[in-house]
mmCIF file of C-alpha atoms in Angstrom:
data_model
loop_
_atom_site.group_PDB
_atom_site.id
_atom_site.type_symbol
_atom_site.label_atom_id
_atom_site.label_comp_id
_atom_site.label_asym_id
_atom_site.label_seq_id
_atom_site.Cartn_x
_atom_site.Cartn_y
_atom_site.Cartn_z
ATOM 1 C CA MET A 149 -69.905 86.117 -182.864
ATOM 2 C CA ILE A 150 -68.558 83.069 -184.744
ATOM 3 C CA ILE A 151 -70.330 79.859 -183.125
ATOM 4 C CA GLY A 152 -68.578 76.857 -184.183
ATOM 5 C CA VAL A 153 -70.851 73.732 -183.967
ATOM 6 C CA VAL A 154 -69.558 69.813 -183.613
ATOM 7 C CA GLY A 155 -72.361 67.349 -184.836
ATOM 8 C CA LEU A 156 -75.547 68.529 -186.719
ATOM 9 C CA GLY A 157 -77.802 66.251 -185.082
ATOM 10 C CA LEU A 158 -81.010 67.117 -183.482
ATOM 11 C CA ILE A 159 -78.991 69.274 -180.712
ATOM 12 C CA GLY A 160 -76.241 70.932 -182.998
ATOM 13 C CA GLY A 161 -78.815 71.472 -185.581
ATOM 14 C CA SER A 162 -81.181 73.228 -183.092
ATOM 15 C CA ALA A 163 -78.336 75.204 -181.416
ATOM 16 C CA ALA A 164 -77.378 76.278 -185.085
ATOM 17 C CA LYS A 165 -80.283 77.329 -186.356
ATOM 18 C CA ALA A 166 -81.109 79.560 -182.745
ATOM 19 C CA PHE A 167 -77.581 81.259 -182.855
ATOM 20 C CA LYS A 168 -78.376 81.594 -186.982
ATOM 21 C CA ALA A 169 -81.724 83.263 -186.207
ATOM 22 C CA ALA A 170 -79.978 85.369 -183.664
ATOM 23 C CA GLY A 171 -77.724 87.112 -186.310
ATOM 24 C CA HIS A 172 -74.782 84.804 -185.816
ATOM 25 C CA THR A 173 -72.163 83.397 -188.048
ATOM 26 C CA ILE A 174 -72.198 79.263 -188.407
ATOM 27 C CA TYR A 175 -69.267 77.394 -188.883
ATOM 28 C CA ALA A 176 -70.337 73.746 -188.475
ATOM 29 C CA TYR A 177 -68.898 70.077 -188.807
ATOM 30 C CA ASP A 178 -70.691 66.834 -189.257
ATOM 31 C CA ILE A 179 -69.302 63.599 -189.807
ATOM 32 C CA ASN A 180 -71.879 62.993 -192.774
ATOM 33 C CA GLU A 181 -70.800 65.615 -195.103
ATOM 34 C CA SER A 182 -74.460 65.557 -196.887
ATOM 35 C CA VAL A 183 -75.801 66.980 -193.438
ATOM 36 C CA THR A 184 -73.476 69.703 -193.527
ATOM 37 C CA GLY A 185 -74.227 70.313 -197.054
ATOM 38 C CA PHE A 186 -77.768 70.533 -196.361
ATOM 39 C CA ALA A 187 -77.544 72.830 -193.761
ATOM 40 C CA ARG A 188 -75.717 75.090 -195.984
ATOM 41 C CA LEU A 189 -77.924 75.211 -198.684
ATOM 42 C CA GLU A 190 -80.776 75.981 -196.047
ATOM 43 C CA GLY A 191 -78.435 79.274 -195.233
ATOM 44 C CA VAL A 192 -78.076 77.710 -191.409
ATOM 45 C CA VAL A 193 -74.257 76.875 -191.663
ATOM 46 C CA ASP A 194 -71.986 79.688 -193.487
ATOM 47 C CA GLU A 195 -69.303 77.505 -193.736
ATOM 48 C CA GLU A 196 -67.785 74.052 -192.922
ATOM 49 C CA LEU A 197 -65.897 74.250 -189.113
ATOM 50 C CA SER A 198 -62.253 73.095 -190.435
ATOM 51 C CA THR A 199 -58.929 73.043 -189.080
ATOM 52 C CA GLY A 200 -58.133 76.432 -190.998
ATOM 53 C CA ASN A 201 -61.063 78.427 -189.400
ATOM 54 C CA ILE A 202 -61.639 76.871 -185.892
ATOM 55 C CA ALA A 203 -59.505 79.266 -184.152
ATOM 56 C CA ALA A 204 -61.539 82.031 -185.331
ATOM 57 C CA CYS A 205 -64.544 80.508 -183.158
ATOM 58 C CA ASN A 206 -66.010 82.729 -180.144
ATOM 59 C CA LEU A 207 -67.810 79.746 -179.261
ATOM 60 C CA LEU A 208 -67.075 75.963 -179.877
ATOM 61 C CA LEU A 209 -70.120 73.541 -179.287
ATOM 62 C CA LEU A 210 -69.471 69.921 -178.830
ATOM 63 C CA THR A 211 -72.852 68.378 -179.552
ATOM 64 C CA ALA A 212 -71.707 65.116 -181.068
ATOM 65 C CA THR A 213 -71.618 61.939 -179.132
ATOM 66 C CA PRO A 214 -69.258 61.840 -175.785
ATOM 67 C CA LYS A 215 -66.636 59.680 -177.540
ATOM 68 C CA ALA A 216 -66.815 61.629 -180.981
ATOM 69 C CA SER A 217 -66.590 64.814 -179.458
ATOM 70 C CA ALA A 218 -63.680 63.768 -177.171
ATOM 71 C CA ASN A 219 -61.847 62.670 -180.506
ATOM 72 C CA TYR A 220 -62.445 65.935 -182.147
ATOM 73 C CA LEU A 221 -61.210 67.986 -178.937
ATOM 74 C CA LYS A 222 -58.209 66.033 -178.673
ATOM 75 C CA ASP A 223 -57.190 66.119 -182.449
ATOM 76 C CA ASN A 224 -58.079 69.888 -182.875
ATOM 77 C CA ALA A 225 -57.253 71.010 -179.236
ATOM 78 C CA ALA A 226 -53.918 73.099 -180.446
ATOM 79 C CA ARG A 227 -55.738 74.693 -183.180
ATOM 80 C CA ILE A 228 -58.339 76.194 -180.616
ATOM 81 C CA SER A 229 -57.862 79.937 -179.855
ATOM 82 C CA PRO A 230 -57.089 80.965 -176.233
ATOM 83 C CA ASP A 231 -59.763 83.530 -176.801
ATOM 84 C CA THR A 232 -62.626 80.866 -177.428
ATOM 85 C CA VAL A 233 -64.833 79.150 -175.135
ATOM 86 C CA VAL A 234 -65.730 75.480 -175.516
ATOM 87 C CA VAL A 235 -69.200 74.008 -174.264
ATOM 88 C CA ASP A 236 -69.899 70.362 -174.647
ATOM 89 C CA PHE A 237 -73.585 69.315 -174.974
ATOM 90 C CA CYS A 238 -73.067 65.692 -174.025
ATOM 91 C CA GLY A 239 -75.335 63.619 -171.950
ATOM 92 C CA THR A 240 -72.734 62.410 -169.657
ATOM 93 C CA LYS A 241 -69.764 64.577 -168.165
ATOM 94 C CA GLY A 242 -67.200 62.577 -166.526
ATOM 95 C CA MET A 243 -65.086 61.900 -169.493
ATOM 96 C CA ILE A 244 -65.410 64.814 -171.735
ATOM 97 C CA CYS A 245 -65.062 67.394 -168.641
ATOM 98 C CA ALA A 246 -61.992 65.469 -167.629
ATOM 99 C CA LEU A 247 -60.435 65.472 -170.941
ATOM 100 C CA GLY A 248 -61.658 69.138 -171.435
ATOM 101 C CA PHE A 249 -60.336 70.806 -168.592
ATOM 102 C CA ALA A 250 -57.051 68.771 -169.055
ATOM 103 C CA LEU A 251 -56.563 70.267 -172.607
ATOM 104 C CA ALA A 252 -58.009 73.580 -171.768
ATOM 105 C CA LYS A 253 -55.281 74.182 -169.074
ATOM 106 C CA GLU A 254 -52.539 72.643 -171.672
ATOM 107 C CA TYR A 255 -53.663 74.938 -174.769
ATOM 108 C CA GLY A 256 -55.245 77.910 -173.212
ATOM 109 C CA PHE A 257 -58.661 77.981 -174.148
ATOM 110 C CA THR A 258 -61.866 77.948 -171.787
ATOM 111 C CA PHE A 259 -63.734 74.551 -171.270
ATOM 112 C CA VAL A 260 -67.200 74.211 -169.532
ATOM 113 C CA GLY A 261 -69.018 71.162 -169.394
ATOM 114 C CA GLY A 262 -72.884 71.497 -170.391
ATOM 115 C CA HIS A 263 -76.071 69.521 -171.038
ATOM 116 C CA PRO A 264 -79.204 71.016 -172.352
ATOM 117 C CA MET A 265 -82.439 69.465 -170.553
ATOM 118 C CA ALA A 266 -84.188 69.537 -174.017
ATOM 119 C CA GLY A 267 -84.977 67.095 -176.830
ATOM 120 C CA LEU A 268 -87.332 65.155 -178.490
ATOM 121 C CA GLN A 269 -88.334 61.502 -179.294
ATOM 122 C CA PHE A 270 -86.900 62.265 -182.625
ATOM 123 C CA SER A 271 -82.974 62.414 -183.824
ATOM 124 C CA GLY A 272 -81.206 63.963 -186.597
ATOM 125 C CA TYR A 273 -80.997 67.521 -187.964
ATOM 126 C CA LYS A 274 -84.048 67.284 -189.802
ATOM 127 C CA TYR A 275 -86.259 67.400 -186.546
ATOM 128 C CA SER A 276 -83.855 70.359 -185.543
ATOM 129 C CA LYS A 277 -85.715 73.671 -184.674
ATOM 130 C CA PRO A 278 -84.426 76.713 -183.170
ATOM 131 C CA THR A 279 -86.601 76.733 -180.282
ATOM 132 C CA LEU A 280 -86.019 73.644 -179.026
ATOM 133 C CA PHE A 281 -84.315 74.818 -175.973
ATOM 134 C CA ASN A 282 -86.669 77.562 -175.095
ATOM 135 C CA GLY A 283 -87.435 77.589 -171.339
ATOM 136 C CA ALA A 284 -85.387 74.445 -170.539
ATOM 137 C CA SER A 285 -82.580 73.956 -168.158
ATOM 138 C CA PHE A 286 -78.935 73.866 -168.758
ATOM 139 C CA ILE A 287 -76.511 72.099 -166.567
ATOM 140 C CA LEU A 288 -73.249 73.719 -166.116
ATOM 141 C CA VAL A 289 -69.755 71.850 -165.188
ATOM 142 C CA PRO A 290 -67.636 74.199 -164.800
ATOM 143 C CA PRO A 291 -63.626 73.833 -163.892
ATOM 144 C CA VAL A 292 -64.196 76.090 -160.743
ATOM 145 C CA HIS A 293 -67.613 76.281 -159.245
ATOM 146 C CA ASP A 294 -66.918 79.778 -157.680
ATOM 147 C CA ASP A 295 -65.670 81.521 -160.824
ATOM 148 C CA ILE A 296 -69.003 83.879 -160.920
ATOM 149 C CA VAL A 297 -67.286 85.586 -164.077
ATOM 150 C CA LEU A 298 -66.733 82.681 -166.321
ATOM 151 C CA LEU A 299 -70.325 81.577 -165.338
ATOM 152 C CA ASP A 300 -71.907 84.959 -166.334
ATOM 153 C CA GLN A 301 -69.686 84.827 -169.587
ATOM 154 C CA VAL A 302 -71.257 81.197 -170.392
ATOM 155 C CA LYS A 303 -74.620 82.217 -169.489
ATOM 156 C CA GLN A 304 -74.272 85.323 -171.901
ATOM 157 C CA LEU A 305 -72.916 83.266 -174.935
ATOM 158 C CA LEU A 306 -75.771 80.868 -174.366
ATOM 159 C CA LEU A 307 -78.439 83.173 -174.386
ATOM 160 C CA PRO A 308 -79.782 83.114 -178.066
ATOM 161 C CA LEU A 309 -80.590 79.340 -177.197
ATOM 162 C CA GLY A 310 -83.213 80.563 -174.819
ATOM 163 C CA PHE A 311 -82.763 78.409 -171.408
ATOM 164 C CA LYS A 312 -84.848 79.553 -168.514
ATOM 165 C CA LYS A 313 -82.510 78.218 -165.770
ATOM 166 C CA PHE A 314 -78.887 77.239 -165.539
ATOM 167 C CA VAL A 315 -77.756 74.849 -162.968
ATOM 168 C CA VAL A 316 -73.968 74.278 -161.579
ATOM 169 C CA THR A 317 -72.928 71.030 -160.636
ATOM 170 C CA THR A 318 -70.033 68.401 -160.641
ATOM 171 C CA ALA A 319 -69.608 66.053 -163.569
ATOM 172 C CA ASP A 320 -69.932 63.080 -160.781
ATOM 173 C CA PHE A 321 -73.153 64.466 -159.167
ATOM 174 C CA HIS A 322 -74.459 65.121 -162.828
ATOM 175 C CA ASP A 323 -73.692 61.477 -164.121
ATOM 176 C CA LYS A 324 -74.958 59.927 -160.776
ATOM 177 C CA MET A 325 -78.475 61.756 -161.408
ATOM 178 C CA ILE A 326 -78.768 61.275 -165.105
ATOM 179 C CA ALA A 327 -77.956 57.582 -164.918
ATOM 180 C CA TYR A 328 -80.773 57.047 -162.223
ATOM 181 C CA THR A 329 -83.513 59.413 -163.967
ATOM 182 C CA SER A 330 -83.022 58.024 -167.836
ATOM 183 C CA GLN A 331 -83.411 54.345 -166.253
ATOM 184 C CA MET A 332 -86.367 55.050 -164.327
ATOM 185 C CA CYS A 333 -88.778 54.934 -167.027
ATOM 186 C CA HIS A 334 -87.417 51.502 -168.248
ATOM 187 C CA VAL A 335 -87.886 50.405 -164.741
ATOM 188 C CA VAL A 336 -91.578 51.657 -164.458
ATOM 189 C CA SER A 337 -92.677 50.368 -168.243
ATOM 190 C CA ASN A 338 -91.063 46.930 -167.264
ATOM 191 C CA ALA A 339 -92.897 46.735 -164.084
ATOM 192 C CA PHE A 340 -96.141 47.689 -165.874
ATOM 193 C CA ILE A 341 -95.846 45.266 -168.838
ATOM 194 C CA LYS A 342 -94.976 42.460 -166.435
ATOM 195 C CA SER A 343 -97.824 43.150 -164.326
ATOM 196 C CA PRO A 344 -100.749 40.935 -164.070
ATOM 197 C CA SER A 345 -102.907 43.675 -164.460
ATOM 198 C CA ALA A 346 -101.353 44.725 -167.709
ATOM 199 C CA LYS A 347 -102.605 41.485 -169.204
ATOM 200 C CA GLN A 348 -106.629 42.616 -168.758
ATOM 201 C CA HIS A 349 -105.988 45.310 -171.103
#
């Protein structure tokens, strides 16, 4: 397969390395050209993802920030092949899924929202690794929840990343849960710091 990766940070870089290790061809784009150049020197990326070759991708992963991924999708939707499956890896789903579903309907490609529940305390391509997603869960936000064929297709496409579990949900429910869980650590740490007992240590 030809895998397109938009954004070569920790998540995108790890995805590119995992797919490359599985023998696939990688086209990648990053706003920082030096990152793409380094990934090519490493042998992870075969070609820079461009307007001229995006239609050749079997799978296109949007792994940049939600805003950057949305802008890329808007700018290139007309060039994406109807045979391409587009999956975003953004941390929030509402905006990118609404846009992705609409553009997919307009231009004929397939779009599925996604969120890998994996990461590190560090960011950037230099910390990426092909095993980052091994054993992790992957959240899927499909346009239609009872399309078993589509869900299995996405699962098979992402198989080289090593996810252990796939969970299907809606964009709204995903974002509510992520908002709650991502802020919990801040609430707990602040409560501890402001606690009188913390001053004893």
